mmCIF file of C-alpha atoms in Angstrom:
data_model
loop_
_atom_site.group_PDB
_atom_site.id
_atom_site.type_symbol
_atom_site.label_atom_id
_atom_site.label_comp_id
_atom_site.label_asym_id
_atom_site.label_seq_id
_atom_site.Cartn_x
_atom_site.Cartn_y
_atom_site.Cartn_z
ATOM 1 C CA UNK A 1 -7.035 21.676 6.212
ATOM 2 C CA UNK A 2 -8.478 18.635 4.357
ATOM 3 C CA UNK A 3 -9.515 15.758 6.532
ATOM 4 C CA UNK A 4 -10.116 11.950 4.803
ATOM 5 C CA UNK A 5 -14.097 12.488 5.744
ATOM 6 C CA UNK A 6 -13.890 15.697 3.646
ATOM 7 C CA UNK A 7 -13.020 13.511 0.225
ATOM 8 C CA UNK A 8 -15.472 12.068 -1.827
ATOM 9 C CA UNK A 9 -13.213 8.738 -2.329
ATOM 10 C CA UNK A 10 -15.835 7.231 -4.674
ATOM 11 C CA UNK A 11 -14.755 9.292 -7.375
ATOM 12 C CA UNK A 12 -11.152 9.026 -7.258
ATOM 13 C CA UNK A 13 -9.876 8.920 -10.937
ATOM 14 C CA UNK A 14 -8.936 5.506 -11.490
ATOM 15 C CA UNK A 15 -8.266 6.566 -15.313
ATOM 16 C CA UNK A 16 -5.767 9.247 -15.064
ATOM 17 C CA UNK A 17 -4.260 7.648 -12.345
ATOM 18 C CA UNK A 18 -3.238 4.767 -13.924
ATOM 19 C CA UNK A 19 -2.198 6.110 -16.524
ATOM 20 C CA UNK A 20 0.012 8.469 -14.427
ATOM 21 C CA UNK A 21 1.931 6.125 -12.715
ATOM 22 C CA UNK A 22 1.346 2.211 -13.627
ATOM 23 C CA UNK A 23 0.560 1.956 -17.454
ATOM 24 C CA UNK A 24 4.737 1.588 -17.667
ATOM 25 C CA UNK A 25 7.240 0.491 -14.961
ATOM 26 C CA UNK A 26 9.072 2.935 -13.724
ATOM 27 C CA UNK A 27 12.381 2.919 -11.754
ATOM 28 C CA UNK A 28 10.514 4.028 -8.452
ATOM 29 C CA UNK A 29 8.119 1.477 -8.731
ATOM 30 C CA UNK A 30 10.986 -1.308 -9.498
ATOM 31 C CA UNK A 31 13.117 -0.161 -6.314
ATOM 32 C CA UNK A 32 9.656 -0.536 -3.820
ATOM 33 C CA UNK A 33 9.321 -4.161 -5.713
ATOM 34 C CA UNK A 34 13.087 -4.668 -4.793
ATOM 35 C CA UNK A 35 13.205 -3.742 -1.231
ATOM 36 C CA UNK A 36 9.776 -5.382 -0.774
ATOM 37 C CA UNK A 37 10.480 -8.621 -2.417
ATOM 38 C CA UNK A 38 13.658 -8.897 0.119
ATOM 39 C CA UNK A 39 11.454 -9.205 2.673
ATOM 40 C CA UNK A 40 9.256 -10.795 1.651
ATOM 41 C CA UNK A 41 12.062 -14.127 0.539
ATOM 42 C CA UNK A 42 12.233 -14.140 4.285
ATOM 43 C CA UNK A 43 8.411 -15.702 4.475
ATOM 44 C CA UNK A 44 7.837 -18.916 4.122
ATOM 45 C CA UNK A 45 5.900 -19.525 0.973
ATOM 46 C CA UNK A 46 1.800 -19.249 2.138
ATOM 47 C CA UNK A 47 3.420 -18.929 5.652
ATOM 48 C CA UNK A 48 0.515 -16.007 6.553
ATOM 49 C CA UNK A 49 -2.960 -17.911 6.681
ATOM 50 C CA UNK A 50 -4.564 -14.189 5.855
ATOM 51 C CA UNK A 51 -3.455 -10.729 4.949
ATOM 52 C CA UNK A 52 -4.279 -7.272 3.966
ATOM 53 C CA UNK A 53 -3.925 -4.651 1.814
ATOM 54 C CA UNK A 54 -5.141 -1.667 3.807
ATOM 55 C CA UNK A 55 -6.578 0.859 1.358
ATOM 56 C CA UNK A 56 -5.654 -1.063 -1.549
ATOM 57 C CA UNK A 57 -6.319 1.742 -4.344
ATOM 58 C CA UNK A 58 -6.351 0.401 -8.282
ATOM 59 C CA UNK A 59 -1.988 -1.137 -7.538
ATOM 60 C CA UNK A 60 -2.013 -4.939 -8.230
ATOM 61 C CA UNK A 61 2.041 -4.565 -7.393
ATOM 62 C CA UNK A 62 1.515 -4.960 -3.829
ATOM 63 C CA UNK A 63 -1.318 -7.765 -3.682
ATOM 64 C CA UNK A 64 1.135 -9.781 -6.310
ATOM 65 C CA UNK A 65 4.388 -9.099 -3.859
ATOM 66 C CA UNK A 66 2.274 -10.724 -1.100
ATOM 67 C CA UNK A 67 0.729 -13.292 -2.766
ATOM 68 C CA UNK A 68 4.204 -15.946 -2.814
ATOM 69 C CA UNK A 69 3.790 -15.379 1.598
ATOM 70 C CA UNK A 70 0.125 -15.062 1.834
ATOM 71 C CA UNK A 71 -2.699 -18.002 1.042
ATOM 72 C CA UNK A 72 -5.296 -15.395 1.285
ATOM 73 C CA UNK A 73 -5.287 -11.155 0.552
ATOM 74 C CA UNK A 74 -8.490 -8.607 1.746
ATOM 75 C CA UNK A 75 -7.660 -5.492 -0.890
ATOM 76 C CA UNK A 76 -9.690 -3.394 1.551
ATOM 77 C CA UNK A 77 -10.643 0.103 -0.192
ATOM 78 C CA UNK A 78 -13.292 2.471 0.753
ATOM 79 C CA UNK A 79 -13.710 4.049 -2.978
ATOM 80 C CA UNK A 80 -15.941 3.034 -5.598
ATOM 81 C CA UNK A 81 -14.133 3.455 -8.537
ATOM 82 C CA UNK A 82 -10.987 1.418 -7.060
ATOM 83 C CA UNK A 83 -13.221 -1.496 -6.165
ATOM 84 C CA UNK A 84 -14.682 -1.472 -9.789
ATOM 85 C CA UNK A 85 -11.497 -1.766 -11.067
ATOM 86 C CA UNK A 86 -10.154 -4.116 -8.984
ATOM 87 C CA UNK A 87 -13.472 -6.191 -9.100
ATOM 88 C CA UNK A 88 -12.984 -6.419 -12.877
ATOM 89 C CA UNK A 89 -9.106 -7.655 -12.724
ATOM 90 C CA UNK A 90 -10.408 -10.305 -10.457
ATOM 91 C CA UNK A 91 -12.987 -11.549 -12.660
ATOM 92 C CA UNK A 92 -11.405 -11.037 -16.024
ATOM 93 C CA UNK A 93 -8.224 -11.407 -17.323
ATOM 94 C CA UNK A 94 -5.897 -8.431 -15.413
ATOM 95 C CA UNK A 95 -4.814 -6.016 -17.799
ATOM 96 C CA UNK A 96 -1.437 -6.416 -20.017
ATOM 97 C CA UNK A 97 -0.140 -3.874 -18.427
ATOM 98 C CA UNK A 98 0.170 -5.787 -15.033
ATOM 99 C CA UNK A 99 2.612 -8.055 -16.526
ATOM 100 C CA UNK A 100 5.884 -6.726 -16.593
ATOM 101 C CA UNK A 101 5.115 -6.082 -12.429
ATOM 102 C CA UNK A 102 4.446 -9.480 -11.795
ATOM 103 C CA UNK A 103 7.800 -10.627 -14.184
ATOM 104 C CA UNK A 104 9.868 -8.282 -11.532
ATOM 105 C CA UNK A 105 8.226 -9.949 -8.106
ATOM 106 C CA UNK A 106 8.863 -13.135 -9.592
ATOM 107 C CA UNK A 107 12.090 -13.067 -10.566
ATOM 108 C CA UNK A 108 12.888 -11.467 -7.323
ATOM 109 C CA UNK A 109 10.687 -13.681 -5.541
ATOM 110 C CA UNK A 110 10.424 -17.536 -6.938
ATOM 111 C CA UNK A 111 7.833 -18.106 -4.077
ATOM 112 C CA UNK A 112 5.319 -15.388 -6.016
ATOM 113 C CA UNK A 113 2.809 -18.031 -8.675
ATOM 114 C CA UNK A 114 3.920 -18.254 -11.773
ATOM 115 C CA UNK A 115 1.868 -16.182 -13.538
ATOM 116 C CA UNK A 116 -0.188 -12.743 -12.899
ATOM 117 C CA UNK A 117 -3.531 -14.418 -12.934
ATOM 118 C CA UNK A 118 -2.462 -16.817 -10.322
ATOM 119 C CA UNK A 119 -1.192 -14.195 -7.935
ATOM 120 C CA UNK A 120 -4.261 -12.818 -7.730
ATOM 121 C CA UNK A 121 -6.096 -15.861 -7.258
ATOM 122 C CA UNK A 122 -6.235 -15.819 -3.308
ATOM 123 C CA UNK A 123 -7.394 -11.873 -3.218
ATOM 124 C CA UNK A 124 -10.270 -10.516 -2.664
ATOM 125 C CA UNK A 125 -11.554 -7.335 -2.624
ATOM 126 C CA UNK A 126 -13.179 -6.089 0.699
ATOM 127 C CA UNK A 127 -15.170 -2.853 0.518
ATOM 128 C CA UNK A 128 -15.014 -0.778 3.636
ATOM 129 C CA UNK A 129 -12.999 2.023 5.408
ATOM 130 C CA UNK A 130 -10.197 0.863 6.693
ATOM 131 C CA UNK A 131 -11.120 1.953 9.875
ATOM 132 C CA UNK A 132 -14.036 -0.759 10.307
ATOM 133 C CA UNK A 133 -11.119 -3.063 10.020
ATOM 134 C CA UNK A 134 -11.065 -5.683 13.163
ATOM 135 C CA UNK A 135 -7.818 -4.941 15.401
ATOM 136 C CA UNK A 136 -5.392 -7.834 15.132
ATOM 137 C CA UNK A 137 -7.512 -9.779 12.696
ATOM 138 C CA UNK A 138 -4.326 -10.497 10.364
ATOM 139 C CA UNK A 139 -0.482 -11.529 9.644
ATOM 140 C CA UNK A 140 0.190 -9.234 7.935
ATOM 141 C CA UNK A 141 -0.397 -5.893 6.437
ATOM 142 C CA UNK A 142 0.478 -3.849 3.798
ATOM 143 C CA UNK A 143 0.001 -0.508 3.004
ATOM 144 C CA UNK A 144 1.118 1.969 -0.421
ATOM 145 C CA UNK A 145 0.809 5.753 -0.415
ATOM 146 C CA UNK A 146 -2.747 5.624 1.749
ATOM 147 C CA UNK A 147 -2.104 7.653 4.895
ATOM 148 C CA UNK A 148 -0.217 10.162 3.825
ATOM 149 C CA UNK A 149 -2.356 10.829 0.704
ATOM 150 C CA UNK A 150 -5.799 10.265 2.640
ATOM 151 C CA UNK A 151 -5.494 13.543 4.757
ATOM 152 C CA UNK A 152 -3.436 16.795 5.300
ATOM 153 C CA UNK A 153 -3.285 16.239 9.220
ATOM 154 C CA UNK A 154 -0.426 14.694 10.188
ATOM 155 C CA UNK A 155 -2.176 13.612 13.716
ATOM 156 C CA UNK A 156 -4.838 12.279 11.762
ATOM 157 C CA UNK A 157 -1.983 10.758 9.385
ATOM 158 C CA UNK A 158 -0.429 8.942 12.678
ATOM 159 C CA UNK A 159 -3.904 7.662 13.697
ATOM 160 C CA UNK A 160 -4.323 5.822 10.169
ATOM 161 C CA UNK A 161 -0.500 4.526 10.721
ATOM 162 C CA UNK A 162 -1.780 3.007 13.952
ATOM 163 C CA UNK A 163 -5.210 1.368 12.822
ATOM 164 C CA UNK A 164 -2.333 -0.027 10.113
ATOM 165 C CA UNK A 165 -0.274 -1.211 13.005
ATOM 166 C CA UNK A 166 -3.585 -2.919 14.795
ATOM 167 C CA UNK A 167 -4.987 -4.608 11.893
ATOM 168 C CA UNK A 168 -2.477 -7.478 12.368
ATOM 169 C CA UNK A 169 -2.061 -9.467 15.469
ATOM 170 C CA UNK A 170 1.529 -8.802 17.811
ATOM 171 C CA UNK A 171 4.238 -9.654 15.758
ATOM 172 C CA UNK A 172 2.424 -9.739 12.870
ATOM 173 C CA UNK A 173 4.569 -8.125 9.437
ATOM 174 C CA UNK A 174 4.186 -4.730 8.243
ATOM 175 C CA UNK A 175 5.269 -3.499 4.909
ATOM 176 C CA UNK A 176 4.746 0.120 3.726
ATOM 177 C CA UNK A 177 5.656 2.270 1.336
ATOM 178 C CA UNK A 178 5.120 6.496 1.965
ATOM 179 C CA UNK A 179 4.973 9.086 -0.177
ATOM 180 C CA UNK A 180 8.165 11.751 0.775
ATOM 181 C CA UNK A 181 6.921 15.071 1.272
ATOM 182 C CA UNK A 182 4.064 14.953 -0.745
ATOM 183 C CA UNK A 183 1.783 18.098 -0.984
ATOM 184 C CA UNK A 184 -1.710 18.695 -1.834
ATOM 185 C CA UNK A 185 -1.720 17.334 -4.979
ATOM 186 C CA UNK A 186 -3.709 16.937 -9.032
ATOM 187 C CA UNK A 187 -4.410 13.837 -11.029
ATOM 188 C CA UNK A 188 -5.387 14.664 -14.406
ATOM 189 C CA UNK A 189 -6.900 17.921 -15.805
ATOM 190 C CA UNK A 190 -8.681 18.928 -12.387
ATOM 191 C CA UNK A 191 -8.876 16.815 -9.310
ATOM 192 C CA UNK A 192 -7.768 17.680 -6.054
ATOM 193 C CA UNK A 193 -6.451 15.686 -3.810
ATOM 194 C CA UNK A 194 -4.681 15.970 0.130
ATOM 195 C CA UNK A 195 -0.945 15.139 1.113
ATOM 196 C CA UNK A 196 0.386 15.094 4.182
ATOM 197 C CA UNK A 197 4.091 15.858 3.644
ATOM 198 C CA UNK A 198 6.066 12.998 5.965
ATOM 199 C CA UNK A 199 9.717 11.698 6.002
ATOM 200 C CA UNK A 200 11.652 9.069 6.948
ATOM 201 C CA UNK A 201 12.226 10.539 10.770
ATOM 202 C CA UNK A 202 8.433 11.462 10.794
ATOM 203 C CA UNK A 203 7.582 7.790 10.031
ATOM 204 C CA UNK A 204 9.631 6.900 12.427
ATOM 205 C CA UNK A 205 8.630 8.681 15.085
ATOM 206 C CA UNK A 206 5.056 7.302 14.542
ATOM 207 C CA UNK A 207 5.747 3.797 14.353
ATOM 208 C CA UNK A 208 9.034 3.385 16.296
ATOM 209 C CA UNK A 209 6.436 2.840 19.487
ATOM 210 C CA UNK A 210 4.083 0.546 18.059
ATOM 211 C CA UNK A 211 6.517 -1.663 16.357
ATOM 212 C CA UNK A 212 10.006 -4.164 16.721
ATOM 213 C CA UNK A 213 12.315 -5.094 13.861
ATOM 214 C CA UNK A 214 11.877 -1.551 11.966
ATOM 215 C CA UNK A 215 13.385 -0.661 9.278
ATOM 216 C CA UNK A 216 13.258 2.420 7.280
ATOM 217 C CA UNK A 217 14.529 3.497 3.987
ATOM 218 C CA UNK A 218 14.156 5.984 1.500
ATOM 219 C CA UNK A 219 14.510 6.428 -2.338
ATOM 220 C CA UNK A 220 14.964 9.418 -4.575
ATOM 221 C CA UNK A 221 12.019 11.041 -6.531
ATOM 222 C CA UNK A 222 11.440 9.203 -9.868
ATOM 223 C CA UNK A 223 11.777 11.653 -12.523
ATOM 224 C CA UNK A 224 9.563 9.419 -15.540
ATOM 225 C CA UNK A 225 6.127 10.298 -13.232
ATOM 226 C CA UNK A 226 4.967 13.293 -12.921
ATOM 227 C CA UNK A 227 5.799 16.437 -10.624
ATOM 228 C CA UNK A 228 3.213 15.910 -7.532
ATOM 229 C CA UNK A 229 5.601 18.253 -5.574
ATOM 230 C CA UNK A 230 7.089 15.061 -3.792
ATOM 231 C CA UNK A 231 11.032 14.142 -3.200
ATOM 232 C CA UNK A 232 10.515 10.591 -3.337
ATOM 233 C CA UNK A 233 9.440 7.750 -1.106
ATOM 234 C CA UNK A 234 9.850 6.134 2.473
ATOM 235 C CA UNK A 235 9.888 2.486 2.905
ATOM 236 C CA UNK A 236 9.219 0.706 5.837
ATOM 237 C CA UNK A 237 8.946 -3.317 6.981
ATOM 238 C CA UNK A 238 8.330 -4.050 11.134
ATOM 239 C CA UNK A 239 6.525 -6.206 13.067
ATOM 240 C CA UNK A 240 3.837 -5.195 15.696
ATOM 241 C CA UNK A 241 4.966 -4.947 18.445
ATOM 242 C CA UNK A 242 4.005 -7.812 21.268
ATOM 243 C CA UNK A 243 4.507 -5.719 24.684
ATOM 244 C CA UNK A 244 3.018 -2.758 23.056
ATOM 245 C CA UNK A 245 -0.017 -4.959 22.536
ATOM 246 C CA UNK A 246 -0.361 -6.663 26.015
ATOM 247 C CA UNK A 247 0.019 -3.223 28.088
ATOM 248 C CA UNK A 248 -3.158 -2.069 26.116
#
């Protein structure tokens, strides 16, 4: 069984992955931007003073859904390629491809800047492990396709849900999107890469105790990306819970 220590995140294949799954727009990722963007019209514009992105990866999406509730995003990531790239859409212009993402989250979202560049304009990019993260030192969080693809334990899966949970302060908003069922997997020619297959009652089950106002949903598996061995993906949105928080 593959544990997250076990990975060499630093060479995660920022390449192939993006070419993968975010070069074009695909119905999955349209339907997360949807459901997202619905809660997130419930913010007040730059309501959350600071937010994060906990194991942000190479996806602007979910830093440029935030960015219309949030005056300031930490992209936290642990890998070295990831920061690289995300380092270089921060100081250059973001790539093209971004741009028909951002068009979605602001048409859904008015609150969300007017253009990509500005969107990203309040993030920046932290790099750590997610678990050096200060308990409750945030608004909100966020969170795409990290615990479930970061190890093939599911205990070890509910301990990253919970540092997710604890990075914001009570009440504070979660938004998540999961991976359904999603195996060991490839990206590219060769790499490897863990999955720790969870569903909407496992997610659930893990954060039904740590949270209020949860919500789960689910979506089909997107047939334009490729065959990782999923069945689609889990959505969540909660907020920490407060008398979780002061019995601990």
């Amino acid at each position: 069984m593959t544990h997250n220590d076990d990975v060499d995140w630093d060479s995660w294949p920022v390449a192939d992955y993006l070419a993968e799954n975010y070069r074009d727009l695909h119905p999955s990722d349209a339907a997360v931007i949807t459901h997202h963007s619905a809660f997130y019209r419930r913010l007040p514009r730059g309501g959350v003073e600071r937010a994060v992105e906990f194991g942000a990866g190479p996806n602007l999406y979910p830093l440029i859904l935030a960015s219309g509730a949030c005056r300031r995003i930490d992209a936290v990531e642990t890998g070295a390629s990831n920061v690289a790239y995300l380092e270089r859409q921060l100081m250059c212009t973001p790539e093209a491809s971004w741009l028909p993402f951002h068009a979605l989250c602001r048409e859904l979202n008015p609150q969300v800047p007017p253009t990509l560049a500005a969107s990203l304009a309040g993030v920046s990019v932290v790099h750590t492990d997610v678990r050096e993260l200060e308990p409750g030192h945030y608004g909100l969080a966020s969170m795409h396709f990290v615990a479930e693809g970061a190890t093939e334990d599911y205990a070890e899966f509910a301990e990253f849900c919970g540092m997710f949970v604890r990075s914001v302060a009570p009440g504070g908003y979660l938004v998540a999107a999961f991976m359904e069922n999603m195996p060991t997997y490839r990206i590219g020619p060769a790499t490897r890469w863990p999955g720790c297959p969870v569903g909407p009652d496992s997610v659930t089950e893990v954060f039904a105790p740590l949270t209020e106002e949860l919500a789960v949903t689910r979506i089909d598996a997107d047939t334009t990306l490729p065959d990782y061995g999923d069945t689609g993906m889990v959505l969540l949105t909660a907020r920490a819970s407060r008398a979780a928080r002061t019995r601990s």
